[in-house]
PDB file of C-alpha atoms in Angstrom:
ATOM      1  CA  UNK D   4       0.000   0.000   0.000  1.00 49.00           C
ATOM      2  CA  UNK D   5       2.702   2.504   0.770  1.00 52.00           C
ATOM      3  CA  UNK D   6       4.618   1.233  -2.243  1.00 50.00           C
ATOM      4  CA  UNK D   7       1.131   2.356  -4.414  1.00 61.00           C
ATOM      5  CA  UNK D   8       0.413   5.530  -2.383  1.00 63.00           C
ATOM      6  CA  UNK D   9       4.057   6.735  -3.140  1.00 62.00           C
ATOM      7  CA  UNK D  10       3.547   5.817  -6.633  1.00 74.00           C
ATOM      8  CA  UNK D  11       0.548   7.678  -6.810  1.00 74.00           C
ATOM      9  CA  UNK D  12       2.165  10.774  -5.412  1.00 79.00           C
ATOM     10  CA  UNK D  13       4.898  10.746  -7.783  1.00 77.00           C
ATOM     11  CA  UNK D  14       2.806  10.634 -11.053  1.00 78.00           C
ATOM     12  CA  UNK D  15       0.419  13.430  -9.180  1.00 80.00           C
ATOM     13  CA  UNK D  16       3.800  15.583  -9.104  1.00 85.00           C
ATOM     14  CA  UNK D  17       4.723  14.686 -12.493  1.00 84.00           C
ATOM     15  CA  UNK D  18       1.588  15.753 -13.701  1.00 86.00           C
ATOM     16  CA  UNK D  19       1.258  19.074 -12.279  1.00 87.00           C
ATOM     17  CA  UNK D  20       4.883  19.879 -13.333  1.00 90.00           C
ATOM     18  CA  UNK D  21       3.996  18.824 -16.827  1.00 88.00           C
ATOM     19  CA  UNK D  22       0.996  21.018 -16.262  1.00 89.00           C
ATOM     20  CA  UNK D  23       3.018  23.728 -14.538  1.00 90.00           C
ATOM     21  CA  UNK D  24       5.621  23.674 -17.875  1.00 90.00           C
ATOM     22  CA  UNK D  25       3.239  23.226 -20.479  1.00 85.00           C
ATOM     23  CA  UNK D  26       1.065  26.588 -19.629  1.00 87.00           C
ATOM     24  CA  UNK D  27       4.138  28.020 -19.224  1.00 89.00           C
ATOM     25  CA  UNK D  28       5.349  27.210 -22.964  1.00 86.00           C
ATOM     26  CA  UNK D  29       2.131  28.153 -24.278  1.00 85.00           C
ATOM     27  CA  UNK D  30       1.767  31.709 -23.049  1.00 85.00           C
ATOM     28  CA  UNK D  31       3.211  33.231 -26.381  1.00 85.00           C
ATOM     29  CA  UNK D  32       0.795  31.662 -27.935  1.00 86.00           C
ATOM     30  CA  UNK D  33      -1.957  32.552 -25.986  1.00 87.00           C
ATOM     31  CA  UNK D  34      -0.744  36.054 -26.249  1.00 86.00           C
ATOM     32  CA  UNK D  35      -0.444  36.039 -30.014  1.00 87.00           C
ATOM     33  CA  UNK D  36      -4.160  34.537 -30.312  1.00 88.00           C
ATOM     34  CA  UNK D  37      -5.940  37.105 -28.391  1.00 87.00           C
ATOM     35  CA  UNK D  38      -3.663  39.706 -29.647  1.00 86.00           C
ATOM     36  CA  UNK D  39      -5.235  39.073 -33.065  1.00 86.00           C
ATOM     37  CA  UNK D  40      -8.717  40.102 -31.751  1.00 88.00           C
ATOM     38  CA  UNK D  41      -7.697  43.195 -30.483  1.00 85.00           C
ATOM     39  CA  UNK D  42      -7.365  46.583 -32.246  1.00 85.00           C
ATOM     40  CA  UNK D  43      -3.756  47.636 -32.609  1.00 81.00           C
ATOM     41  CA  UNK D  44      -4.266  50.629 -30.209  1.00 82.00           C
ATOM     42  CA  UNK D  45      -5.652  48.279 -27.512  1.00 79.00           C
ATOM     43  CA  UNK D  46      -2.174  46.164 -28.274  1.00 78.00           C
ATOM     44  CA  UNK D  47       0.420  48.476 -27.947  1.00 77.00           C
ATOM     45  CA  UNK D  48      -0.787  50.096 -24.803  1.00 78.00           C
ATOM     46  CA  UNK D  49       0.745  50.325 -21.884  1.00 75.00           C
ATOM     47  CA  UNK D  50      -0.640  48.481 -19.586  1.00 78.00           C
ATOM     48  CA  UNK D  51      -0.533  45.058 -21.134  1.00 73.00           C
ATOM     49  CA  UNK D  52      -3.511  43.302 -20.743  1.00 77.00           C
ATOM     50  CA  UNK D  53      -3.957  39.504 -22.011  1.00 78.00           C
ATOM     51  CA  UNK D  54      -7.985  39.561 -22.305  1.00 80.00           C
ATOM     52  CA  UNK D  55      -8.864  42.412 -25.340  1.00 81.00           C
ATOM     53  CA  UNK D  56     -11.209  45.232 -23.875  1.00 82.00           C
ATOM     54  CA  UNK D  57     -12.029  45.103 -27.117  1.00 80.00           C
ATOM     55  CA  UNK D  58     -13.280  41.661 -28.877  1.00 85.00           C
ATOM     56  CA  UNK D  59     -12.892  42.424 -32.975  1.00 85.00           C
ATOM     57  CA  UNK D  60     -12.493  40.543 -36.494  1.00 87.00           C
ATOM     58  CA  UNK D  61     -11.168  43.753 -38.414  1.00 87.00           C
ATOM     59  CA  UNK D  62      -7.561  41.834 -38.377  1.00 86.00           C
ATOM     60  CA  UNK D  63      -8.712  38.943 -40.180  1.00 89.00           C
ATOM     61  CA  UNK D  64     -10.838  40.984 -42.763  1.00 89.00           C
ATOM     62  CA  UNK D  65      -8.011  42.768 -43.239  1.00 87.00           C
ATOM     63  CA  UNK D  66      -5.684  40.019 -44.315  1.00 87.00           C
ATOM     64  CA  UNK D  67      -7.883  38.462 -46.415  1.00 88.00           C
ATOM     65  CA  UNK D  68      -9.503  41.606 -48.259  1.00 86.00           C
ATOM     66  CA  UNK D  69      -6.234  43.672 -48.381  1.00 83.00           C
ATOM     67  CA  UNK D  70      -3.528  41.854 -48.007  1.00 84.00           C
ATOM     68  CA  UNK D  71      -4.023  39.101 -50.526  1.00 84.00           C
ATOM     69  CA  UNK D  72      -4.098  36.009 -47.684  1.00 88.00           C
ATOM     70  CA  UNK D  73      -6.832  34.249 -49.704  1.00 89.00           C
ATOM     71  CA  UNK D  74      -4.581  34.018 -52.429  1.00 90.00           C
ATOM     72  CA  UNK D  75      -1.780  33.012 -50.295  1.00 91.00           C
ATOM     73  CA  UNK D  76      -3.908  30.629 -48.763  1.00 90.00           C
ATOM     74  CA  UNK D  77      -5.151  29.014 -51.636  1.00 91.00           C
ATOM     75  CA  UNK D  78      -1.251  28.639 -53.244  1.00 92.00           C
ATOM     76  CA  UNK D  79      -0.687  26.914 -49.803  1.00 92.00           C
ATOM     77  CA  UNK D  80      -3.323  24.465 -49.878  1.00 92.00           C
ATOM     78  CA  UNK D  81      -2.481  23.371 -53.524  1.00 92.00           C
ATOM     79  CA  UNK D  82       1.055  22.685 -52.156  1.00 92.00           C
ATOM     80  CA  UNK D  83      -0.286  20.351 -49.701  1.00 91.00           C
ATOM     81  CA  UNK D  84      -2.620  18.558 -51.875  1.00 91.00           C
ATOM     82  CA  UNK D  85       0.427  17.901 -53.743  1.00 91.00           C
ATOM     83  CA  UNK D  86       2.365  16.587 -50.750  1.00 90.00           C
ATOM     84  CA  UNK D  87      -0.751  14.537 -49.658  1.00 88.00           C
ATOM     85  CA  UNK D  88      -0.273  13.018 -53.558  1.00 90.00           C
ATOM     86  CA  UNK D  89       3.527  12.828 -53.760  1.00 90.00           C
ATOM     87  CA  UNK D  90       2.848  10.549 -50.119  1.00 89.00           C
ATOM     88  CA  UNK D  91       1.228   8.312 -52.242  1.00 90.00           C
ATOM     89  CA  UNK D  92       4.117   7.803 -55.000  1.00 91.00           C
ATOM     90  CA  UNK D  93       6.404   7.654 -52.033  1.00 92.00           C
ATOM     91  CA  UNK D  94       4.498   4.507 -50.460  1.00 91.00           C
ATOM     92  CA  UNK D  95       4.858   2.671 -53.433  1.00 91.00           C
ATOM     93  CA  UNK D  96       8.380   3.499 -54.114  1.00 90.00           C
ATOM     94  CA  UNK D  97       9.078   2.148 -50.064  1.00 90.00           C
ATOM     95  CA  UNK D  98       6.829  -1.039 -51.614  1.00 90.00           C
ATOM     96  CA  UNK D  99       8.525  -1.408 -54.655  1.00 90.00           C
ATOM     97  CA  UNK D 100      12.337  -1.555 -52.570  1.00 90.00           C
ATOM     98  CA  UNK D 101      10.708  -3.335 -49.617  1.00 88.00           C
ATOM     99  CA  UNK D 102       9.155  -6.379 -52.078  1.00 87.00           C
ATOM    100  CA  UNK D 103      10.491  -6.465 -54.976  1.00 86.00           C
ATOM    101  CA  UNK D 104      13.983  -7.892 -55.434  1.00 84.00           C
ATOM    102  CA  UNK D 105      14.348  -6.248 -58.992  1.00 82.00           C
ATOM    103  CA  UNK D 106      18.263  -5.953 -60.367  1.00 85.00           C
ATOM    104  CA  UNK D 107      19.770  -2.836 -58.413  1.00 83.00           C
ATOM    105  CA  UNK D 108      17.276  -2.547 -56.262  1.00 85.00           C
ATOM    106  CA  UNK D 109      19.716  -2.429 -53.200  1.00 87.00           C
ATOM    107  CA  UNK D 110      22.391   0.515 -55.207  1.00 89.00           C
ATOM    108  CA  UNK D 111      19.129   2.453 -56.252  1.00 90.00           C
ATOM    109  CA  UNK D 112      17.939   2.903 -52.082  1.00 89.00           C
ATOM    110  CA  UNK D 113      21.274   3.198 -51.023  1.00 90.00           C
ATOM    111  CA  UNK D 114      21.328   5.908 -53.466  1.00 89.00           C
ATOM    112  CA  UNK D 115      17.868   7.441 -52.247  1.00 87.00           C
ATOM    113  CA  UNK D 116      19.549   7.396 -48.913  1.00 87.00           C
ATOM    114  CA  UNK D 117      22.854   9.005 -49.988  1.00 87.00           C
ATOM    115  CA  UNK D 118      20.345  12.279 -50.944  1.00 86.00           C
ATOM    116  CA  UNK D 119      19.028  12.269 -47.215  1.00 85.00           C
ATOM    117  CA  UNK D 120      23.135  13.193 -46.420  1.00 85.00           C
ATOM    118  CA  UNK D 121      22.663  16.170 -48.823  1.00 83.00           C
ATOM    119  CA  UNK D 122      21.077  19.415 -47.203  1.00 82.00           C
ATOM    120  CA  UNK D 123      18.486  20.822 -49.044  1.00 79.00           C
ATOM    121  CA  UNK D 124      19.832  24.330 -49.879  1.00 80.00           C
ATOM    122  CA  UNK D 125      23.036  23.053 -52.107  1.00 84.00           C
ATOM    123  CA  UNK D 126      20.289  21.006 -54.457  1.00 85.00           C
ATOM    124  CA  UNK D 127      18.188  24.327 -54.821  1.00 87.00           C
ATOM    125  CA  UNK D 128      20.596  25.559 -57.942  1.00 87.00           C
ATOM    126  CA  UNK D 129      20.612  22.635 -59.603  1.00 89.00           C
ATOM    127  CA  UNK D 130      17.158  22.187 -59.812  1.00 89.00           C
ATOM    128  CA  UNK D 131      16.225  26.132 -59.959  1.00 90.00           C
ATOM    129  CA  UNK D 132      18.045  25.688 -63.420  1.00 91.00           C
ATOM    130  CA  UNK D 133      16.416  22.402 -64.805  1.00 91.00           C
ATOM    131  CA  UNK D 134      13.026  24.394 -63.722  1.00 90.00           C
ATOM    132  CA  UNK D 135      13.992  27.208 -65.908  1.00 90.00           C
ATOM    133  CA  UNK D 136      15.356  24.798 -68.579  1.00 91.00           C
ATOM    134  CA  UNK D 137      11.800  22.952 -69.093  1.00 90.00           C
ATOM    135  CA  UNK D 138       9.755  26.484 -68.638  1.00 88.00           C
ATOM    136  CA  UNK D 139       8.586  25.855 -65.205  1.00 87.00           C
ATOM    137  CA  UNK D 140      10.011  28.641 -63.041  1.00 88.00           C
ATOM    138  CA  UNK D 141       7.084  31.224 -61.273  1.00 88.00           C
ATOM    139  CA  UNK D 142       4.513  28.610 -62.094  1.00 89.00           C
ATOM    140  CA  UNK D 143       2.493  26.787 -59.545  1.00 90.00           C
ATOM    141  CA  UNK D 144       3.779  23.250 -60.937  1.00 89.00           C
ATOM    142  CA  UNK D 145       7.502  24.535 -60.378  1.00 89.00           C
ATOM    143  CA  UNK D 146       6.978  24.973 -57.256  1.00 89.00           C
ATOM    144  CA  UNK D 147       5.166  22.143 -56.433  1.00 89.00           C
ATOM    145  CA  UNK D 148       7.248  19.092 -57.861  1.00 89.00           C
ATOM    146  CA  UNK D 149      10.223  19.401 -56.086  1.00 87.00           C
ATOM    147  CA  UNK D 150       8.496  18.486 -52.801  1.00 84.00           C
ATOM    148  CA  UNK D 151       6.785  15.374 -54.707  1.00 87.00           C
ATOM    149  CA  UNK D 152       9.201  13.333 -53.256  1.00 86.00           C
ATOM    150  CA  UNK D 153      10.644  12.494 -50.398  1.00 86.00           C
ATOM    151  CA  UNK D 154      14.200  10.549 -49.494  1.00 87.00           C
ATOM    152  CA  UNK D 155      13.310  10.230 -45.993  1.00 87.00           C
ATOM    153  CA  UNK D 156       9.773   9.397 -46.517  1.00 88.00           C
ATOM    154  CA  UNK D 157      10.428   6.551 -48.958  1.00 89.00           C
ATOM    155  CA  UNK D 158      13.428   5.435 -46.035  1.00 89.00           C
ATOM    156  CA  UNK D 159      10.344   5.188 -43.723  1.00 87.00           C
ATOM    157  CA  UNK D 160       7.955   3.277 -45.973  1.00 89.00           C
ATOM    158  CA  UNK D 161      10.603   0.900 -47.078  1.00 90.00           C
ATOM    159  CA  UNK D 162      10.845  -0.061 -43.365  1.00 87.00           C
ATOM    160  CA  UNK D 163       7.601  -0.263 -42.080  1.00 86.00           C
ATOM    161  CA  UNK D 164       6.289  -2.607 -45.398  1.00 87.00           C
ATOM    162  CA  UNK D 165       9.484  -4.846 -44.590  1.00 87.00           C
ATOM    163  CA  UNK D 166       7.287  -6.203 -41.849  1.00 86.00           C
ATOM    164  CA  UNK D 167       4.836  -7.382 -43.826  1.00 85.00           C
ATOM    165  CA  UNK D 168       4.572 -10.873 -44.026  1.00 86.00           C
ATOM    166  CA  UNK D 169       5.367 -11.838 -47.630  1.00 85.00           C
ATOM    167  CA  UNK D 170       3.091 -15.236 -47.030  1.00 87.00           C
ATOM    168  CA  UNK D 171      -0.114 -13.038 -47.045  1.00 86.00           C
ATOM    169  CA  UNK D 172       1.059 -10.947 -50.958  1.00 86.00           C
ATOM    170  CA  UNK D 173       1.839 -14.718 -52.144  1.00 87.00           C
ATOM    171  CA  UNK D 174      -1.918 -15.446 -50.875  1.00 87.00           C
ATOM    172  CA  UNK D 175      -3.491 -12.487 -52.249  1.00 86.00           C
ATOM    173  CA  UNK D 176      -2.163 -13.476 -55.779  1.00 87.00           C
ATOM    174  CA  UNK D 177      -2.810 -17.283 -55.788  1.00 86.00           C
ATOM    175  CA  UNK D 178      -6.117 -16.210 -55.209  1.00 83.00           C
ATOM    176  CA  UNK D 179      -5.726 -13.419 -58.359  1.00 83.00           C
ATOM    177  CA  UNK D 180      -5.214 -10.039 -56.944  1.00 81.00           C
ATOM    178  CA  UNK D 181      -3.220  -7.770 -59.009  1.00 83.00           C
ATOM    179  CA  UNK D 182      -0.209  -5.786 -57.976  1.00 84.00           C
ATOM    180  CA  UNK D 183      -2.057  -2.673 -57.604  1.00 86.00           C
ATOM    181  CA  UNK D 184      -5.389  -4.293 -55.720  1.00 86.00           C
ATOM    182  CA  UNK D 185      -2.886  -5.576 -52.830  1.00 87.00           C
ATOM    183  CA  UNK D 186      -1.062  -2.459 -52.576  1.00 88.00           C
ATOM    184  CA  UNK D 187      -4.372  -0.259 -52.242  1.00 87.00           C
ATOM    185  CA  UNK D 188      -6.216  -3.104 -50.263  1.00 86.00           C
ATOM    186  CA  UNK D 189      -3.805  -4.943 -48.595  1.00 87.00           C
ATOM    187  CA  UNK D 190      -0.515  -2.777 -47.985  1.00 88.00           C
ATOM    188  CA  UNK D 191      -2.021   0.571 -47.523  1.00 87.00           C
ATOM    189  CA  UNK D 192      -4.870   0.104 -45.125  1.00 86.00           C
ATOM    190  CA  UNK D 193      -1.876  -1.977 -42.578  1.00 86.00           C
ATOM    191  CA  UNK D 194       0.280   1.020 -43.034  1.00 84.00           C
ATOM    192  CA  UNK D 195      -2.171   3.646 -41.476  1.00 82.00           C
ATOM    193  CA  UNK D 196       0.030   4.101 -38.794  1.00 80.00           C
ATOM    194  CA  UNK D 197       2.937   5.141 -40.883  1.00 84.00           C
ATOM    195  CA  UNK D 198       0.866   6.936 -43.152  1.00 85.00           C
ATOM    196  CA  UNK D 199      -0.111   8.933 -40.656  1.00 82.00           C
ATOM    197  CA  UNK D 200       3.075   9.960 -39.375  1.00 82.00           C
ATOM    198  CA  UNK D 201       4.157  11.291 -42.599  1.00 85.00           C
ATOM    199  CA  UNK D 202       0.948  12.927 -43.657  1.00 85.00           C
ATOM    200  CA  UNK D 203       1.741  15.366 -40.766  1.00 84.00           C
ATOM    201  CA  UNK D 204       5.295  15.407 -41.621  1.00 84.00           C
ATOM    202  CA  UNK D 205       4.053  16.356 -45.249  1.00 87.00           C
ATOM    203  CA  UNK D 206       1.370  18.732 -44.331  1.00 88.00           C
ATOM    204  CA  UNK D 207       3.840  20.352 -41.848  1.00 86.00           C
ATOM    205  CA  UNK D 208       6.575  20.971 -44.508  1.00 86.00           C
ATOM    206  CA  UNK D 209       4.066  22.419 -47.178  1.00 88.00           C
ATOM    207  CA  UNK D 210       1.880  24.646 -44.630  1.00 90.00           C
ATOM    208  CA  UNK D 211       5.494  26.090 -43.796  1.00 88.00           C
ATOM    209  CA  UNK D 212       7.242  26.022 -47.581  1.00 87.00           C
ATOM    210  CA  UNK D 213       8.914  29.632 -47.501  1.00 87.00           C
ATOM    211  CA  UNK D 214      12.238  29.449 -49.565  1.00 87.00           C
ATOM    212  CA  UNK D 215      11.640  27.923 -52.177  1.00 89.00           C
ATOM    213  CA  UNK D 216       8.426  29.062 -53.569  1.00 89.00           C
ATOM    214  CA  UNK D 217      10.383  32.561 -52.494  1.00 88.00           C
ATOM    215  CA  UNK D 218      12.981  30.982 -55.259  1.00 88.00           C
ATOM    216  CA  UNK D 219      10.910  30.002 -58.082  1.00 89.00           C
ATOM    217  CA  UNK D 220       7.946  32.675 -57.541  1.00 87.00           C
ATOM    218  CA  UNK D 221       8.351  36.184 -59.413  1.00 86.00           C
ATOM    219  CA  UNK D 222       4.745  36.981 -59.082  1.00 84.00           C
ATOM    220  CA  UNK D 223       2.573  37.203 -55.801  1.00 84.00           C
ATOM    221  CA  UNK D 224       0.046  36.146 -57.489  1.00 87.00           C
ATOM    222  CA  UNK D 225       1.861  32.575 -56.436  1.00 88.00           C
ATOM    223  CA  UNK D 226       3.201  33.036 -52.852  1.00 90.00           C
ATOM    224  CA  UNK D 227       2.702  30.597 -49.658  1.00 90.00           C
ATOM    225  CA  UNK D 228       1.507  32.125 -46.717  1.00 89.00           C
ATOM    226  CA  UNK D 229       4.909  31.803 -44.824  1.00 89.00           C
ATOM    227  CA  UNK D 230       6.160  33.912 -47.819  1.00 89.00           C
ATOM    228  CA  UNK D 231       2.991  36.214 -47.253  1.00 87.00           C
ATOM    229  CA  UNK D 232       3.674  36.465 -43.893  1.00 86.00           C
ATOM    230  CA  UNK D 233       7.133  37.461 -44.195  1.00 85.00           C
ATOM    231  CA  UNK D 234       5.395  40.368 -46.465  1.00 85.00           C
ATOM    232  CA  UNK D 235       3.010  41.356 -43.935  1.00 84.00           C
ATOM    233  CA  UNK D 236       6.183  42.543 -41.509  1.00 78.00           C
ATOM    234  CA  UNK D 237       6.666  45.501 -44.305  1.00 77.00           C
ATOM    235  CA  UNK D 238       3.842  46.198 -45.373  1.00 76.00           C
ATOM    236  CA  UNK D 239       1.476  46.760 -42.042  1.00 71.00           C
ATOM    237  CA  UNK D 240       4.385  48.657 -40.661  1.00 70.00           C
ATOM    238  CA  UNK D 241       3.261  49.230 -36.616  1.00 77.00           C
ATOM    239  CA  UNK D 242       0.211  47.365 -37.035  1.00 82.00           C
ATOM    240  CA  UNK D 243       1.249  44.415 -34.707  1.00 83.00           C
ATOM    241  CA  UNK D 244      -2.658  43.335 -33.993  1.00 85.00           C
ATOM    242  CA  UNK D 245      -2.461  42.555 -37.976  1.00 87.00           C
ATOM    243  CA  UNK D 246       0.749  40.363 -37.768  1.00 86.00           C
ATOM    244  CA  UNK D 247      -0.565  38.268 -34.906  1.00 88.00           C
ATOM    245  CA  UNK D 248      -3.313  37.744 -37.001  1.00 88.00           C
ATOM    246  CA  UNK D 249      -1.189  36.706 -39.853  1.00 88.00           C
ATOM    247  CA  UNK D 250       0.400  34.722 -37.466  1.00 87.00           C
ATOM    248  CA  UNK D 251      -2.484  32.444 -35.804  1.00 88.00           C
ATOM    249  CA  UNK D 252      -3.154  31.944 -39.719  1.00 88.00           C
ATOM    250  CA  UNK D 253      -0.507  30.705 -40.190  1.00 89.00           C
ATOM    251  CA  UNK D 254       0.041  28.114 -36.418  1.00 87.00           C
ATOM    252  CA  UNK D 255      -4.029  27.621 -36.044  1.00 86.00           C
ATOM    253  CA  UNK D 256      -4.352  24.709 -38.528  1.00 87.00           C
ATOM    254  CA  UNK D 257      -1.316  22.900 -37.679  1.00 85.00           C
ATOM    255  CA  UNK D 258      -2.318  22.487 -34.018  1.00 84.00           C
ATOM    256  CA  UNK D 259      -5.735  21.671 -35.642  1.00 85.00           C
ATOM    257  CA  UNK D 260      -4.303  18.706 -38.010  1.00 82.00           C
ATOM    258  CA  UNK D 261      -1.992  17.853 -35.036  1.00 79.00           C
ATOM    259  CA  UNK D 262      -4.578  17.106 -32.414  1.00 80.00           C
ATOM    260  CA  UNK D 263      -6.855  15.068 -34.915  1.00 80.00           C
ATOM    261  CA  UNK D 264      -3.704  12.774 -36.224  1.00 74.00           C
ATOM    262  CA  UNK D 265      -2.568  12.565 -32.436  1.00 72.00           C
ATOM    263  CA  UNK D 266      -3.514   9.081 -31.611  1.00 71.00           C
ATOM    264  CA  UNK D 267      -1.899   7.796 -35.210  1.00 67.00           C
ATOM    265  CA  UNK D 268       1.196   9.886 -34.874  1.00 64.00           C
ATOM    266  CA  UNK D 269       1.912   8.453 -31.905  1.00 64.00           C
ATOM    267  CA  UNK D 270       1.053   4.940 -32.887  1.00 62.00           C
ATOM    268  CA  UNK D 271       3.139   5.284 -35.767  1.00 57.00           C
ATOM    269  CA  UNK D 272       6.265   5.852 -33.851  1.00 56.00           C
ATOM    270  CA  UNK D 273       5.417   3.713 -31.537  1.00 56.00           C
ATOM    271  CA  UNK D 274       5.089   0.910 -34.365  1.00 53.00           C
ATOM    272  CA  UNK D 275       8.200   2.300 -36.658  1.00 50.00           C
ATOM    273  CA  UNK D 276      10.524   1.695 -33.505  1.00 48.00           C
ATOM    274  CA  UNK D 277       9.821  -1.371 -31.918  1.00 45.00           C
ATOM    275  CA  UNK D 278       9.824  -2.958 -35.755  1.00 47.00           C
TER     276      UNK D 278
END
């Protein structure tokens, strides 16, 4: 009993410490949401107050009806609808080197993995210039196909469908399944976890995408919202109400996407290190 009742006050300490930590990390963030519902007058006085006197939407409006977010916006989520699709090429390239013993299969990943060695900035020449080469510099598809693909997330895939027992693909085709009916009804639905783990991954890196489409984009017509945002610093001047607006944009719907994909994320770690 005492062993249990000191156990009990240990993970009651724990807790509140986590507690204790946690609110204490996410003051800034606090701050910056209800700074974005204030009026900038109410934001730069003196005293600072954390509740707004003052509950408004002008900030939002603002960004959206003069400062070109919607476009922004829109450019972002086409970049992540072509992560979420370049996730699926991915899985099937981690398929194709996890069960298929096909002549240079092992030289071909090692050479995926020798890219994963490279950072990303010395690549962004070379392929800046094959863009411009094939017509595809400030366009939309320019700046989308580099992030396509992913060294790291085929590394991942290749992994995780190692596991799979090859017994139950032999099964599936004695009883006539084609290639692509196991991989979309047998492969894919096992490797949820995984999936998971780099949808967020994916999501994460196109919500953020800054330098590059700051690379390949002339026009604004074709800017991210990190690249908008960046914009915003200049052109509200002293409005700081408008940047924290800008800025819960831009952090709101990757807590959002985080807290839904939680239980997978974790799983998927969970899963991708004890295998």
């Amino acid at each position: 009993m005492a062993v249990n009742q000191r156990s009990k006050t240990e993970v009651g300490i724990v807790t509140v410490l986590l507690f204790v930590v946690g609110f204490i990390l996410s003051i800034p963030f606090i701050w910056m949401l209800l700074s974005a519902f204030k009026p900038n007058a109410e934001l730069i006085q003196l005293p600072v107050r954390i509740l707004p006197q003052t509950w408004t939407l002008e900030n939002f409006t603002r960004l959206f009806t003069e400062m070109n977010f919607a476009i922004y916006l829109r450019n972002t989520l086409i970049l992540v609808g072509c992560s979420l699709i370049g996730l699926l090429f991915n899985a099937m390239a981690g398929y194709s080197f996890a069960k298929f013993q096909f002549k240079g299969n092992r030289p071909l990943f090692f050479l995926v993995l020798a890219t994963m060695m490279i950072p990303g900035q010395v690549t962004m020449i070379p392929v800046y210039l094959i863009l411009n080469q094939i017509g595809l510099t400030n366009t939309m598809t320019g700046i989308a196909l580099p992030g396509l693909v992913a060294a790291f997330s085929i590394f991942l895939f290749k992994q995780f469908m190692s596991t799979i027992p090859d017994a139950l693909l032999e099964a599936a085709r004695l009883d006539g399944a084609g290639e692509f009916y196991i991989f979309f009804k047998l492969v894919l639905p096992m490797a949820k976890p995984i999936l998971a783990v780099q949808g967020i991954l994916a999501f994460i890196g196109a919500w953020n995408s800054f330098l590059w489409p700051l690379i390949v984009a002339n026009s604004q017509d074709l800017y991210t919202l990190s690249v908008g945002l960046a914009l915003l610093q200049g052109q509200a001047g002293e409005n700081y109400a408008l940047q924290m607006a800008g800025s819960a944009v831009m952090v709101v719907p990757i807590l959002i996407v985080f807290a839904i994909f939680q239980k997978y994320i974790v799983n998927g770690f969970t899963m991708s290190g004890i295998k």
